[in-house]
PDB file of C-alpha atoms in Angstrom:
ATOM      1  CA  MET Z   1      -0.057   0.081   0.058  1.00  0.00           C
ATOM      2  CA  SER Z   2       1.374   3.434  -0.950  1.00  0.00           C
ATOM      3  CA  ARG Z   3       1.951   6.262   1.529  1.00  0.00           C
ATOM      4  CA  PHE Z   4      -0.826   8.251  -0.151  1.00  0.00           C
ATOM      5  CA  GLN Z   5      -3.220   5.408   0.664  1.00  0.00           C
ATOM      6  CA  LEU Z   6      -2.033   5.246   4.167  1.00  0.00           C
ATOM      7  CA  ILE Z   7      -2.421   8.838   5.033  1.00  0.00           C
ATOM      8  CA  LEU Z   8      -5.671   9.536   3.184  1.00  0.00           C
ATOM      9  CA  PRO Z   9      -7.871   7.441   5.464  1.00  0.00           C
ATOM     10  CA  PHE Z  10      -6.583   9.219   8.360  1.00  0.00           C
ATOM     11  CA  LEU Z  11      -7.348  12.636   6.895  1.00  0.00           C
ATOM     12  CA  CYS Z  12     -10.876  11.378   6.088  1.00  0.00           C
ATOM     13  CA  LEU Z  13     -11.401  10.588   9.781  1.00  0.00           C
ATOM     14  CA  LEU Z  14     -10.497  13.977  10.791  1.00  0.00           C
ATOM     15  CA  VAL Z  15     -12.167  16.061   8.032  1.00  0.00           C
ATOM     16  CA  SER Z  16     -15.872  15.477   7.308  1.00  0.00           C
ATOM     17  CA  GLY Z  17     -16.730  14.851   3.663  1.00  0.00           C
ATOM     18  CA  CYS Z  18     -13.285  14.537   2.212  1.00  0.00           C
ATOM     19  CA  MET Z  19     -14.598  11.857  -0.222  1.00  0.00           C
ATOM     20  CA  SER Z  20     -17.358  13.965  -1.600  1.00  0.00           C
ATOM     21  CA  GLY Z  21     -15.629  16.868  -3.042  1.00  0.00           C
ATOM     22  CA  THR Z  22     -15.734  19.260   0.000  1.00  0.00           C
ATOM     23  CA  ASP Z  23     -13.026  21.419   1.436  1.00  0.00           C
ATOM     24  CA  ASP Z  24     -10.718  19.171   3.238  1.00  0.00           C
ATOM     25  CA  SER Z  25      -7.971  21.595   4.212  1.00  0.00           C
ATOM     26  CA  ALA Z  26      -6.377  20.401   7.381  1.00  0.00           C
ATOM     27  CA  PRO Z  27      -3.147  19.594   9.240  1.00  0.00           C
ATOM     28  CA  PRO Z  28      -2.863  15.746   9.045  1.00  0.00           C
ATOM     29  CA  THR Z  29      -3.573  13.403  11.906  1.00  0.00           C
ATOM     30  CA  LEU Z  30      -0.743  12.882  14.556  1.00  0.00           C
ATOM     31  CA  GLN Z  31      -0.172   9.288  13.189  1.00  0.00           C
ATOM     32  CA  ALA Z  32       0.284  10.681   9.633  1.00  0.00           C
ATOM     33  CA  MET Z  33       2.514  13.325  11.066  1.00  0.00           C
ATOM     34  CA  LYS Z  34       4.899  10.686  12.566  1.00  0.00           C
ATOM     35  CA  GLU Z  35       4.926   8.873   9.182  1.00  0.00           C
ATOM     36  CA  ALA Z  36       5.825  11.928   7.352  1.00  0.00           C
ATOM     37  CA  GLU Z  37       8.543  12.755   9.776  1.00  0.00           C
ATOM     38  CA  ARG Z  38      10.123   9.445   9.288  1.00  0.00           C
ATOM     39  CA  LEU Z  39       9.908   9.664   5.500  1.00  0.00           C
ATOM     40  CA  ALA Z  40      10.521  13.391   4.888  1.00  0.00           C
ATOM     41  CA  SER Z  41      13.983  14.305   3.475  1.00  0.00           C
ATOM     42  CA  GLY Z  42      13.982  18.031   4.158  1.00  0.00           C
ATOM     43  CA  ALA Z  43      11.814  21.209   4.540  1.00  0.00           C
ATOM     44  CA  GLY Z  44      12.370  22.577   1.009  1.00  0.00           C
ATOM     45  CA  ASP Z  45      14.850  24.663  -0.819  1.00  0.00           C
ATOM     46  CA  PRO Z  46      14.339  28.561  -0.081  1.00  0.00           C
ATOM     47  CA  SER Z  47      15.523  29.113  -3.605  1.00  0.00           C
ATOM     48  CA  ASP Z  48      12.254  27.671  -4.918  1.00  0.00           C
ATOM     49  CA  THR Z  49      10.475  31.015  -4.230  1.00  0.00           C
ATOM     50  CA  ASP Z  50      11.812  34.476  -4.138  1.00  0.00           C
ATOM     51  CA  ARG Z  51      11.089  35.588  -0.741  1.00  0.00           C
ATOM     52  CA  PHE Z  52      12.891  38.801  -1.244  1.00  0.00           C
ATOM     53  CA  ALA Z  53      10.602  39.959  -4.103  1.00  0.00           C
ATOM     54  CA  ALA Z  54       8.987  43.212  -3.521  1.00  0.00           C
ATOM     55  CA  PRO Z  55       5.476  42.956  -2.126  1.00  0.00           C
ATOM     56  CA  PRO Z  56       2.384  43.899  -4.213  1.00  0.00           C
ATOM     57  CA  ALA Z  57       1.188  47.522  -4.013  1.00  0.00           C
ATOM     58  CA  ASP Z  58      -1.674  46.672  -1.642  1.00  0.00           C
ATOM     59  CA  VAL Z  59       0.437  44.899   1.006  1.00  0.00           C
ATOM     60  CA  PRO Z  60       2.908  46.393   3.624  1.00  0.00           C
ATOM     61  CA  LEU Z  61       6.159  47.382   1.994  1.00  0.00           C
ATOM     62  CA  SER Z  62       8.061  46.382   5.136  1.00  0.00           C
ATOM     63  CA  GLY Z  63       6.731  42.802   5.085  1.00  0.00           C
ATOM     64  CA  VAL Z  64       5.946  42.935   8.705  1.00  0.00           C
ATOM     65  CA  PHE Z  65       2.536  43.812  10.169  1.00  0.00           C
ATOM     66  CA  GLN Z  66       0.406  42.902  13.174  1.00  0.00           C
ATOM     67  CA  VAL Z  67      -3.243  41.892  13.330  1.00  0.00           C
ATOM     68  CA  GLU Z  68      -5.420  42.139  16.387  1.00  0.00           C
ATOM     69  CA  PHE Z  69      -7.959  39.458  16.808  1.00  0.00           C
ATOM     70  CA  MET Z  70     -10.962  40.317  19.060  1.00  0.00           C
ATOM     71  CA  THR Z  71     -12.697  37.043  20.026  1.00  0.00           C
ATOM     72  CA  THR Z  72     -15.476  36.016  22.158  1.00  0.00           C
ATOM     73  CA  GLU Z  73     -12.777  34.838  24.620  1.00  0.00           C
ATOM     74  CA  GLY Z  74     -10.623  37.878  24.566  1.00  0.00           C
ATOM     75  CA  LYS Z  75      -8.034  39.433  22.466  1.00  0.00           C
ATOM     76  CA  PHE Z  76      -4.767  38.100  20.856  1.00  0.00           C
ATOM     77  CA  LEU Z  77      -2.201  39.612  18.558  1.00  0.00           C
ATOM     78  CA  VAL Z  78      -0.489  38.061  15.616  1.00  0.00           C
ATOM     79  CA  GLU Z  79       2.644  39.392  13.983  1.00  0.00           C
ATOM     80  CA  VAL Z  80       3.308  38.385  10.290  1.00  0.00           C
ATOM     81  CA  ASN Z  81       6.664  38.233   8.729  1.00  0.00           C
ATOM     82  CA  ARG Z  82       6.558  38.170   5.066  1.00  0.00           C
ATOM     83  CA  GLU Z  83      10.085  36.743   4.529  1.00  0.00           C
ATOM     84  CA  TRP Z  84       8.856  33.476   5.983  1.00  0.00           C
ATOM     85  CA  ALA Z  85       6.200  32.854   3.466  1.00  0.00           C
ATOM     86  CA  PRO Z  86       5.382  35.715   1.198  1.00  0.00           C
ATOM     87  CA  ILE Z  87       2.533  34.236  -0.753  1.00  0.00           C
ATOM     88  CA  GLY Z  88       0.710  33.250   2.536  1.00  0.00           C
ATOM     89  CA  ALA Z  89       1.410  36.533   4.166  1.00  0.00           C
ATOM     90  CA  ASP Z  90       0.035  38.521   1.276  1.00  0.00           C
ATOM     91  CA  ARG Z  91      -3.099  36.494   1.116  1.00  0.00           C
ATOM     92  CA  PHE Z  92      -3.620  36.817   4.849  1.00  0.00           C
ATOM     93  CA  TYR Z  93      -3.269  40.453   4.725  1.00  0.00           C
ATOM     94  CA  LYS Z  94      -5.808  40.768   1.979  1.00  0.00           C
ATOM     95  CA  LEU Z  95      -8.224  38.599   3.723  1.00  0.00           C
ATOM     96  CA  VAL Z  96      -7.997  40.813   6.932  1.00  0.00           C
ATOM     97  CA  GLN Z  97      -8.399  43.971   4.940  1.00  0.00           C
ATOM     98  CA  ASP Z  98     -11.626  42.448   3.403  1.00  0.00           C
ATOM     99  CA  ARG Z  99     -12.851  41.504   6.848  1.00  0.00           C
ATOM    100  CA  PHE Z 100     -13.111  37.968   5.773  1.00  0.00           C
ATOM    101  CA  PHE Z 101     -12.598  36.685   9.417  1.00  0.00           C
ATOM    102  CA  ASP Z 102     -15.173  38.912  11.092  1.00  0.00           C
ATOM    103  CA  ASP Z 103     -17.765  36.731  12.966  1.00  0.00           C
ATOM    104  CA  ALA Z 104     -16.009  33.514  11.780  1.00  0.00           C
ATOM    105  CA  GLY Z 105     -15.806  30.422  14.119  1.00  0.00           C
ATOM    106  CA  PHE Z 106     -12.997  28.469  15.465  1.00  0.00           C
ATOM    107  CA  PHE Z 107     -14.386  25.243  14.115  1.00  0.00           C
ATOM    108  CA  ARG Z 108     -11.753  22.493  14.697  1.00  0.00           C
ATOM    109  CA  PHE Z 109      -9.659  21.696  17.698  1.00  0.00           C
ATOM    110  CA  VAL Z 110      -7.240  18.861  18.093  1.00  0.00           C
ATOM    111  CA  PRO Z 111      -6.042  19.058  21.859  1.00  0.00           C
ATOM    112  CA  GLY Z 112      -2.289  19.704  22.000  1.00  0.00           C
ATOM    113  CA  PHE Z 113      -2.032  20.076  18.222  1.00  0.00           C
ATOM    114  CA  VAL Z 114      -4.084  22.854  16.545  1.00  0.00           C
ATOM    115  CA  VAL Z 115      -7.012  25.132  16.513  1.00  0.00           C
ATOM    116  CA  GLN Z 116      -8.352  25.862  12.990  1.00  0.00           C
ATOM    117  CA  PHE Z 117     -10.400  28.590  11.445  1.00  0.00           C
ATOM    118  CA  GLY Z 118     -10.877  30.576   8.101  1.00  0.00           C
ATOM    119  CA  LEU Z 119     -14.337  29.658   6.855  1.00  0.00           C
ATOM    120  CA  PRO Z 120     -16.373  32.920   6.676  1.00  0.00           C
ATOM    121  CA  ALA Z 121     -19.520  33.586   8.525  1.00  0.00           C
ATOM    122  CA  ASP Z 122     -21.093  34.465   5.228  1.00  0.00           C
ATOM    123  CA  PRO Z 123     -20.692  31.612   2.807  1.00  0.00           C
ATOM    124  CA  GLU Z 124     -21.028  33.955  -0.255  1.00  0.00           C
ATOM    125  CA  LYS Z 125     -17.487  35.202   0.638  1.00  0.00           C
ATOM    126  CA  ASN Z 126     -15.970  31.768  -0.144  1.00  0.00           C
ATOM    127  CA  ALA Z 127     -16.208  32.210  -4.030  1.00  0.00           C
ATOM    128  CA  LYS Z 128     -14.296  35.481  -3.859  1.00  0.00           C
ATOM    129  CA  TRP Z 129     -11.308  33.768  -2.262  1.00  0.00           C
ATOM    130  CA  SER Z 130     -11.370  30.331  -3.971  1.00  0.00           C
ATOM    131  CA  GLU Z 131      -8.239  30.715  -5.990  1.00  0.00           C
ATOM    132  CA  THR Z 132      -5.549  28.436  -4.507  1.00  0.00           C
ATOM    133  CA  LEU Z 133      -2.208  29.435  -3.539  1.00  0.00           C
ATOM    134  CA  MET Z 134       1.207  27.957  -4.640  1.00  0.00           C
ATOM    135  CA  ASP Z 135       3.073  25.960  -1.901  1.00  0.00           C
ATOM    136  CA  GLU Z 136       6.166  27.719  -0.342  1.00  0.00           C
ATOM    137  CA  PRO Z 137       9.260  26.360   1.272  1.00  0.00           C
ATOM    138  CA  VAL Z 138       9.107  25.849   4.970  1.00  0.00           C
ATOM    139  CA  LEU Z 139      11.482  28.541   6.450  1.00  0.00           C
ATOM    140  CA  HIS Z 140      10.283  28.541   9.977  1.00  0.00           C
ATOM    141  CA  SER Z 141       9.099  25.477  12.045  1.00  0.00           C
ATOM    142  CA  ASN Z 142       5.596  25.120  13.108  1.00  0.00           C
ATOM    143  CA  GLU Z 143       6.117  25.950  16.823  1.00  0.00           C
ATOM    144  CA  ARG Z 144       3.549  26.690  19.567  1.00  0.00           C
ATOM    145  CA  GLY Z 145       1.663  29.893  18.626  1.00  0.00           C
ATOM    146  CA  TYR Z 146       2.695  29.937  14.918  1.00  0.00           C
ATOM    147  CA  LEU Z 147       0.218  30.716  12.259  1.00  0.00           C
ATOM    148  CA  THR Z 148       0.036  28.572   9.055  1.00  0.00           C
ATOM    149  CA  PHE Z 149      -2.379  27.899   6.172  1.00  0.00           C
ATOM    150  CA  ALA Z 150      -4.074  24.671   6.193  1.00  0.00           C
ATOM    151  CA  LYS Z 151      -4.031  22.632   3.023  1.00  0.00           C
ATOM    152  CA  THR Z 152      -5.097  19.217   1.619  1.00  0.00           C
ATOM    153  CA  ASN Z 153      -2.724  16.357   0.560  1.00  0.00           C
ATOM    154  CA  ARG Z 154      -2.706  17.807  -2.920  1.00  0.00           C
ATOM    155  CA  PRO Z 155      -0.006  20.365  -4.041  1.00  0.00           C
ATOM    156  CA  ASN Z 156      -0.928  24.011  -4.188  1.00  0.00           C
ATOM    157  CA  SER Z 157      -4.228  23.709  -2.198  1.00  0.00           C
ATOM    158  CA  ARG Z 158      -4.128  26.547   0.321  1.00  0.00           C
ATOM    159  CA  THR Z 159      -7.099  28.994   0.157  1.00  0.00           C
ATOM    160  CA  THR Z 160      -8.353  30.601   3.436  1.00  0.00           C
ATOM    161  CA  GLN Z 161      -8.255  28.172   6.249  1.00  0.00           C
ATOM    162  CA  LEU Z 162      -5.604  28.609   8.842  1.00  0.00           C
ATOM    163  CA  PHE Z 163      -4.412  26.976  12.173  1.00  0.00           C
ATOM    164  CA  ILE Z 164      -2.521  28.060  15.141  1.00  0.00           C
ATOM    165  CA  SER Z 165      -0.198  25.373  16.625  1.00  0.00           C
ATOM    166  CA  TYR Z 166      -0.970  24.477  20.266  1.00  0.00           C
ATOM    167  CA  GLY Z 167       2.284  22.448  20.421  1.00  0.00           C
ATOM    168  CA  GLY Z 168       5.630  22.076  18.840  1.00  0.00           C
ATOM    169  CA  ASN Z 169       4.495  20.733  15.561  1.00  0.00           C
ATOM    170  CA  ARG Z 170       7.843  20.292  13.761  1.00  0.00           C
ATOM    171  CA  MET Z 171       6.460  17.075  12.049  1.00  0.00           C
ATOM    172  CA  LEU Z 172       4.409  19.391   9.783  1.00  0.00           C
ATOM    173  CA  ASP Z 173       7.370  21.052   8.403  1.00  0.00           C
ATOM    174  CA  GLY Z 174       8.389  18.226   6.115  1.00  0.00           C
ATOM    175  CA  GLN Z 175       4.789  18.131   4.678  1.00  0.00           C
ATOM    176  CA  GLY Z 176       5.011  21.642   3.413  1.00  0.00           C
ATOM    177  CA  PHE Z 177       3.045  23.604   6.050  1.00  0.00           C
ATOM    178  CA  SER Z 178       4.706  27.059   5.793  1.00  0.00           C
ATOM    179  CA  PRO Z 179       4.213  29.382   8.888  1.00  0.00           C
ATOM    180  CA  PHE Z 180       3.921  33.017   8.052  1.00  0.00           C
ATOM    181  CA  GLY Z 181       3.247  34.568  11.538  1.00  0.00           C
ATOM    182  CA  ARG Z 182       3.046  33.921  15.125  1.00  0.00           C
ATOM    183  CA  VAL Z 183       0.965  35.028  18.157  1.00  0.00           C
ATOM    184  CA  VAL Z 184       2.987  37.574  20.067  1.00  0.00           C
ATOM    185  CA  GLU Z 185       0.327  38.433  22.654  1.00  0.00           C
ATOM    186  CA  GLY Z 186      -2.676  36.640  24.059  1.00  0.00           C
ATOM    187  CA  MET Z 187      -1.648  33.030  23.560  1.00  0.00           C
ATOM    188  CA  ASP Z 188      -3.595  32.497  26.908  1.00  0.00           C
ATOM    189  CA  VAL Z 189      -6.616  33.584  25.078  1.00  0.00           C
ATOM    190  CA  VAL Z 190      -6.042  31.121  22.247  1.00  0.00           C
ATOM    191  CA  ASP Z 191      -5.730  28.398  24.901  1.00  0.00           C
ATOM    192  CA  LYS Z 192      -9.189  29.414  26.226  1.00  0.00           C
ATOM    193  CA  LEU Z 193     -11.031  29.108  22.937  1.00  0.00           C
ATOM    194  CA  ASN Z 194     -13.874  26.656  23.435  1.00  0.00           C
ATOM    195  CA  ALA Z 195     -12.673  23.159  22.297  1.00  0.00           C
ATOM    196  CA  GLU Z 196     -15.735  21.094  23.526  1.00  0.00           C
ATOM    197  CA  TYR Z 197     -16.882  20.423  19.844  1.00  0.00           C
ATOM    198  CA  GLY Z 198     -13.441  18.969  18.753  1.00  0.00           C
ATOM    199  CA  GLU Z 199     -13.758  18.201  15.206  1.00  0.00           C
ATOM    200  CA  LYS Z 200     -17.578  17.795  14.877  1.00  0.00           C
ATOM    201  CA  PRO Z 201     -18.318  20.836  12.790  1.00  0.00           C
ATOM    202  CA  GLN Z 202     -18.413  19.647   9.209  1.00  0.00           C
ATOM    203  CA  GLN Z 203     -16.392  21.838   7.026  1.00  0.00           C
ATOM    204  CA  HIS Z 204     -18.646  21.419   3.822  1.00  0.00           C
ATOM    205  CA  LEU Z 205     -21.658  22.516   5.868  1.00  0.00           C
ATOM    206  CA  ILE Z 206     -19.770  25.588   7.165  1.00  0.00           C
ATOM    207  CA  THR Z 207     -18.738  26.376   3.616  1.00  0.00           C
ATOM    208  CA  SER Z 208     -22.226  26.022   2.302  1.00  0.00           C
ATOM    209  CA  GLN Z 209     -24.150  27.522   5.163  1.00  0.00           C
ATOM    210  CA  GLY Z 210     -21.754  29.686   7.266  1.00  0.00           C
ATOM    211  CA  ASN Z 211     -22.876  30.672  10.655  1.00  0.00           C
ATOM    212  CA  ALA Z 212     -26.447  29.606  10.154  1.00  0.00           C
ATOM    213  CA  TYR Z 213     -25.063  26.072  10.535  1.00  0.00           C
ATOM    214  CA  LEU Z 214     -22.682  26.773  13.325  1.00  0.00           C
ATOM    215  CA  ASN Z 215     -24.995  28.849  15.426  1.00  0.00           C
ATOM    216  CA  THR Z 216     -27.655  26.126  15.376  1.00  0.00           C
ATOM    217  CA  ARG Z 217     -25.577  23.118  15.901  1.00  0.00           C
ATOM    218  CA  PHE Z 218     -22.690  24.475  18.121  1.00  0.00           C
ATOM    219  CA  PRO Z 219     -24.093  27.244  20.202  1.00  0.00           C
ATOM    220  CA  ASN Z 220     -21.070  27.555  22.503  1.00  0.00           C
ATOM    221  CA  LEU Z 221     -18.411  27.806  19.824  1.00  0.00           C
ATOM    222  CA  SER Z 222     -15.748  30.365  20.117  1.00  0.00           C
ATOM    223  CA  TYR Z 223     -15.740  33.197  17.350  1.00  0.00           C
ATOM    224  CA  ILE Z 224     -13.542  35.993  15.953  1.00  0.00           C
ATOM    225  CA  GLN Z 225     -15.473  39.147  16.440  1.00  0.00           C
ATOM    226  CA  THR Z 226     -13.068  41.398  14.371  1.00  0.00           C
ATOM    227  CA  ALA Z 227      -9.495  40.991  12.898  1.00  0.00           C
ATOM    228  CA  ARG Z 228      -7.833  44.288  12.162  1.00  0.00           C
ATOM    229  CA  VAL Z 229      -4.402  45.337  11.009  1.00  0.00           C
ATOM    230  CA  ILE Z 230      -3.160  47.571  13.669  1.00  0.00           C
ATOM    231  CA  LYS Z 231       0.519  48.161  12.748  1.00  0.00           C
ATOM    232  CA  ASP Z 232       1.987  48.384   9.273  1.00  0.00           C
ATOM    233  CA  ASP Z 233       3.227  50.968   6.724  1.00  0.00           C
ATOM    234  CA  LEU Z 234      -0.135  50.929   4.897  1.00  0.00           C
ATOM    235  CA  ALA Z 235      -2.559  50.830   7.850  1.00  0.00           C
ATOM    236  CA  ASP Z 236      -3.442  54.404   7.989  1.00  0.00           C
ATOM    237  CA  ALA Z 237      -4.155  54.586   4.175  1.00  0.00           C
ATOM    238  CA  THR Z 238      -5.911  51.224   3.596  1.00  0.00           C
ATOM    239  CA  THR Z 239      -7.538  49.804   6.798  1.00  0.00           C
ATOM    240  CA  PRO Z 240     -11.419  50.307   6.431  1.00  0.00           C
ATOM    241  CA  THR Z 241     -13.095  52.515   9.029  1.00  0.00           C
ATOM    242  CA  GLU Z 242     -16.089  51.533  11.017  1.00  0.00           C
TER     243      GLU Z 242
END
């Protein structure tokens, strides 16, 4: 049996609907992680992408910016460094500027591993951001508090889903999960996000129904209230006003 055949069933157990054409973006299971660590030969060649290329006109020139997440459990602050993963950092900045994360739920918890989010409250927003991103070399390990785009087992499958690592998840590095930022304040708030529903929320139903599904089935879920850029060299000119 191939490695692909071994890993795929574990992914299916974790992500609802992965055999029915739904969005199955996710970090893999812990068992799959161990197998990948054993087989992985390295984290990628930084020369595969030009991390020093100038950012687009609508993202911070410095490549470093901070985003404040106000949640139902409190506030935490993420700092992004574009040199770690420029494609992911640029997409994240644009998502925040579009208020994509406002009112979105933290829908997947694996204790000691990750919390996952990035499916919008309004399902109509999914179409706008459906274009997938190219994979990037892993230039920083998936340590506790680091922010990374989720993806499937297929190449170049990142879109909008993200996870924050609860533990030291270096086993993800060899699978191409590229961190682009980290929680610099409020990791205690991330630890307090309500994990009681575990992995029960089904991603394909969140994708199609948004918060109408989550509010009905998972009333105690933790949510992002707002996500706003608070520090960067474009913030004054581009951050929307209330």
